[in-house]
Amino acid sequence: MKNRKIILTLITLIVITSAIIMNGCGFNKKTSEYCFPAILISSSGQTQESAVEDLQPDGSNDKLITSVKKGSNGSVVLELNDKQLQAWLNRIEDTIKQCKQEAKNDGCEVIINDDYTQFTYKLHKDANVAQYVSNSTLVATQCLEYQVFTGVNSDEVKLNFIVTNIETGKVMVDAELGEEFTINPEDWKE
């Protein structure tokens, strides 16, 4: 009888400990859905299909995403838990920091406002054009992702992109998300 009580007590402790460990390890974490609008997908140079394929949780993306699926109108819907969301936000900050440093190393400057709806690229005439294009694309994508992950409705994401001549302060580009633009040789004249 005494052994039976000890065994039942041990089994109860094992069950309780297992439940605590499983909950603590995140097996039942709450997830939320985030919708990347088509403009975000296309600004990253992808199609809806390629984005869904690239984002599938497959060992390398397990820490970043729970699931991904096609949304309506070319959008992509991601399901993330809180830890994954924080990983995305950290990745966004790291990527932007890296782009800012690369621009600085090239004698340029990248400035982003607090709500990630506007970024300014201060460019000099002899800047590395490939790096400028690459950094601009990355920063634009990261700003849009940040907006989605911080609660902006996917239909309401916006981005104002400004390019200025770092030497003169002249604005050469002031474009909204989706607008095409070019920088011409005349733009460098004062």
One Martini backbone bead per residue (centre of mass of N, CA, C, O) as a GRO file, in nm:
protein
  190
    1MET     BB    1   0.059   0.063  -0.022
    2LYS     BB    2   0.300   0.253   0.010
    3ASN     BB    3   0.415   0.205  -0.279
    4ARG     BB    4   0.167   0.305  -0.431
    5LYS     BB    5   0.181   0.602  -0.336
    6ILE     BB    6   0.460   0.658  -0.449
    7ILE     BB    7   0.397   0.592  -0.744
    8LEU     BB    8   0.164   0.797  -0.780
    9THR     BB    9   0.332   1.043  -0.706
   10LEU     BB   10   0.544   1.010  -0.930
   11ILE     BB   11   0.350   1.019  -1.169
   12THR     BB   12   0.236   1.297  -1.108
   13LEU     BB   13   0.508   1.448  -1.126
   14ILE     BB   14   0.571   1.369  -1.417
   15VAL     BB   15   0.322   1.497  -1.547
   16ILE     BB   16   0.366   1.784  -1.446
   17THR     BB   17   0.653   1.823  -1.556
   18SER     BB   18   0.583   1.772  -1.852
   19ALA     BB   19   0.383   2.006  -1.881
   20ILE     BB   20   0.582   2.230  -1.810
   21ILE     BB   21   0.792   2.171  -2.027
   22MET     BB   22   0.610   2.192  -2.276
   23ASN     BB   23   0.520   2.486  -2.224
   24GLY     BB   24   0.813   2.606  -2.197
   25CYS     BB   25   0.895   2.503  -2.504
   26GLY     BB   26   0.642   2.590  -2.704
   27PHE     BB   27   0.406   2.394  -2.811
   28ASN     BB   28   0.162   2.632  -2.733
   29LYS     BB   29   0.200   2.872  -2.909
   30LYS     BB   30   0.111   3.169  -3.007
   31THR     BB   31  -0.025   3.291  -3.311
   32SER     BB   32   0.029   3.503  -3.602
   33GLU     BB   33  -0.081   3.697  -3.872
   34TYR     BB   34   0.097   3.808  -4.175
   35CYS     BB   35   0.068   4.047  -4.445
   36PHE     BB   36   0.219   4.049  -4.751
   37PRO     BB   37   0.212   4.251  -4.990
   38ALA     BB   38   0.267   4.265  -5.322
   39ILE     BB   39   0.466   4.511  -5.310
   40LEU     BB   40   0.670   4.365  -5.131
   41ILE     BB   41   0.732   4.127  -5.310
   42SER     BB   42   0.819   4.290  -5.567
   43SER     BB   43   1.044   4.467  -5.422
   44SER     BB   44   1.215   4.186  -5.377
   45GLY     BB   45   1.193   4.021  -5.664
   46GLN     BB   46   0.924   3.858  -5.634
   47THR     BB   47   0.697   3.615  -5.617
   48GLN     BB   48   0.458   3.453  -5.467
   49GLU     BB   49   0.574   3.170  -5.515
   50SER     BB   50   0.874   3.224  -5.431
   51ALA     BB   51   0.812   3.322  -5.145
   52VAL     BB   52   0.675   3.069  -5.039
   53GLU     BB   53   0.911   2.880  -5.095
   54ASP     BB   54   1.135   3.038  -4.929
   55LEU     BB   55   0.948   3.038  -4.645
   56GLN     BB   56   0.952   2.761  -4.580
   57PRO     BB   57   0.957   2.542  -4.330
   58ASP     BB   58   1.313   2.385  -4.332
   59GLY     BB   59   1.510   2.446  -4.076
   60SER     BB   60   1.611   2.739  -4.166
   61ASN     BB   61   1.300   2.871  -4.096
   62ASP     BB   62   1.186   2.779  -3.814
   63LYS     BB   63   1.272   3.046  -3.650
   64LEU     BB   64   1.080   3.244  -3.849
   65ILE     BB   65   0.847   3.013  -3.911
   66THR     BB   66   0.547   2.828  -3.925
   67SER     BB   67   0.389   2.958  -4.181
   68VAL     BB   68   0.287   2.956  -4.539
   69LYS     BB   69   0.082   3.155  -4.774
   70LYS     BB   70  -0.138   3.237  -4.996
   71GLY     BB   71  -0.295   3.519  -5.086
   72SER     BB   72  -0.450   3.781  -5.185
   73ASN     BB   73  -0.342   3.972  -5.443
   74GLY     BB   74  -0.028   3.854  -5.406
   75SER     BB   75  -0.002   3.766  -5.129
   76VAL     BB   76   0.158   3.688  -4.805
   77VAL     BB   77   0.116   3.449  -4.539
   78LEU     BB   78   0.222   3.463  -4.204
   79GLU     BB   79   0.319   3.247  -3.933
   80LEU     BB   80   0.377   3.359  -3.592
   81ASN     BB   81   0.550   3.379  -3.318
   82ASP     BB   82   0.695   3.575  -3.087
   83LYS     BB   83   0.986   3.478  -3.140
   84GLN     BB   84   0.978   3.512  -3.448
   85LEU     BB   85   0.911   3.809  -3.455
   86GLN     BB   86   1.168   3.900  -3.311
   87ALA     BB   87   1.360   3.786  -3.525
   88TRP     BB   88   1.264   3.967  -3.755
   89LEU     BB   89   1.318   4.242  -3.619
   90ASN     BB   90   1.621   4.191  -3.582
   91ARG     BB   91   1.685   4.148  -3.883
   92ILE     BB   92   1.598   4.425  -3.975
   93GLU     BB   93   1.796   4.589  -3.805
   94ASP     BB   94   2.056   4.454  -3.914
   95THR     BB   95   2.017   4.522  -4.213
   96ILE     BB   96   2.004   4.829  -4.183
   97LYS     BB   97   2.274   4.865  -4.045
   98GLN     BB   98   2.439   4.751  -4.281
   99CYS     BB   99   2.345   4.956  -4.496
  100LYS     BB  100   2.447   5.206  -4.349
  101GLN     BB  101   2.745   5.122  -4.344
  102GLU     BB  102   2.787   5.092  -4.649
  103ALA     BB  103   2.716   5.383  -4.715
  104LYS     BB  104   2.930   5.515  -4.538
  105ASN     BB  105   3.176   5.375  -4.681
  106ASP     BB  106   3.070   5.546  -4.956
  107GLY     BB  107   2.975   5.845  -4.849
  108CYS     BB  108   2.695   5.790  -4.735
  109GLU     BB  109   2.331   5.804  -4.643
  110VAL     BB  110   2.092   5.657  -4.411
  111ILE     BB  111   1.746   5.749  -4.347
  112ILE     BB  112   1.503   5.671  -4.087
  113ASN     BB  113   1.211   5.677  -3.968
  114ASP     BB  114   1.028   5.569  -3.693
  115ASP     BB  115   0.785   5.427  -3.893
  116TYR     BB  116   0.905   5.332  -4.176
  117THR     BB  117   0.790   5.552  -4.421
  118GLN     BB  118   1.089   5.682  -4.448
  119PHE     BB  119   1.364   5.726  -4.684
  120THR     BB  120   1.702   5.846  -4.698
  121TYR     BB  121   1.938   5.902  -4.968
  122LYS     BB  122   2.266   6.003  -4.945
  123LEU     BB  123   2.430   6.104  -5.240
  124HIS     BB  124   2.702   6.063  -5.452
  125LYS     BB  125   2.823   6.080  -5.768
  126ASP     BB  126   3.054   5.833  -5.702
  127ALA     BB  127   2.885   5.615  -5.630
  128ASN     BB  128   2.788   5.294  -5.581
  129VAL     BB  129   2.532   5.183  -5.764
  130ALA     BB  130   2.490   4.888  -5.679
  131GLN     BB  131   2.478   4.951  -5.376
  132TYR     BB  132   2.244   5.148  -5.382
  133VAL     BB  133   2.034   4.952  -5.498
  134SER     BB  134   2.061   4.732  -5.288
  135ASN     BB  135   2.006   4.903  -5.035
  136SER     BB  136   1.733   5.020  -5.121
  137THR     BB  137   1.584   4.751  -5.145
  138LEU     BB  138   1.632   4.650  -4.859
  139VAL     BB  139   1.515   4.890  -4.702
  140ALA     BB  140   1.234   4.884  -4.822
  141THR     BB  141   1.161   4.598  -4.732
  142GLN     BB  142   1.211   4.641  -4.427
  143CYS     BB  143   1.004   4.866  -4.385
  144LEU     BB  144   0.757   4.699  -4.469
  145GLU     BB  145   0.787   4.470  -4.269
  146TYR     BB  146   0.776   4.639  -4.015
  147GLN     BB  147   0.490   4.742  -4.051
  148VAL     BB  148   0.349   4.468  -4.047
  149PHE     BB  149   0.475   4.371  -3.760
  150THR     BB  150   0.343   4.654  -3.618
  151GLY     BB  151   0.020   4.670  -3.745
  152VAL     BB  152   0.001   4.736  -4.032
  153ASN     BB  153  -0.194   4.732  -4.277
  154SER     BB  154  -0.134   4.600  -4.585
  155ASP     BB  155  -0.306   4.841  -4.731
  156GLU     BB  156  -0.121   5.079  -4.558
  157VAL     BB  157   0.139   5.068  -4.669
  158LYS     BB  158   0.431   5.288  -4.678
  159LEU     BB  159   0.667   5.479  -4.900
  160ASN     BB  160   0.920   5.721  -4.881
  161PHE     BB  161   1.157   5.819  -5.136
  162ILE     BB  162   1.477   5.976  -5.087
  163VAL     BB  163   1.708   6.163  -5.294
  164THR     BB  164   2.026   6.308  -5.225
  165ASN     BB  165   2.266   6.540  -5.249
  166ILE     BB  166   2.520   6.549  -5.026
  167GLU     BB  167   2.656   6.825  -5.115
  168THR     BB  168   2.370   7.010  -5.172
  169GLY     BB  169   2.067   6.881  -5.094
  170LYS     BB  170   1.939   6.792  -5.342
  171VAL     BB  171   1.646   6.678  -5.472
  172MET     BB  172   1.606   6.390  -5.695
  173VAL     BB  173   1.405   6.218  -5.511
  174ASP     BB  174   1.029   6.182  -5.470
  175ALA     BB  175   0.884   5.878  -5.377
  176GLU     BB  176   0.646   5.645  -5.394
  177LEU     BB  177   0.522   5.360  -5.370
  178GLY     BB  178   0.564   5.235  -5.711
  179GLU     BB  179   0.732   5.447  -5.822
  180GLU     BB  180   0.906   5.566  -6.080
  181PHE     BB  181   1.268   5.629  -6.130
  182THR     BB  182   1.536   5.868  -6.201
  183ILE     BB  183   1.886   5.944  -6.243
  184ASN     BB  184   2.028   6.221  -6.378
  185PRO     BB  185   2.283   6.422  -6.469
  186GLU     BB  186   2.120   6.688  -6.409
  187ASP     BB  187   2.076   6.629  -6.097
  188TRP     BB  188   2.385   6.720  -6.023
  189LYS     BB  189   2.309   6.993  -6.070
  190GLU     BB  190   2.265   7.318  -5.922
   0.00000   0.00000   0.00000
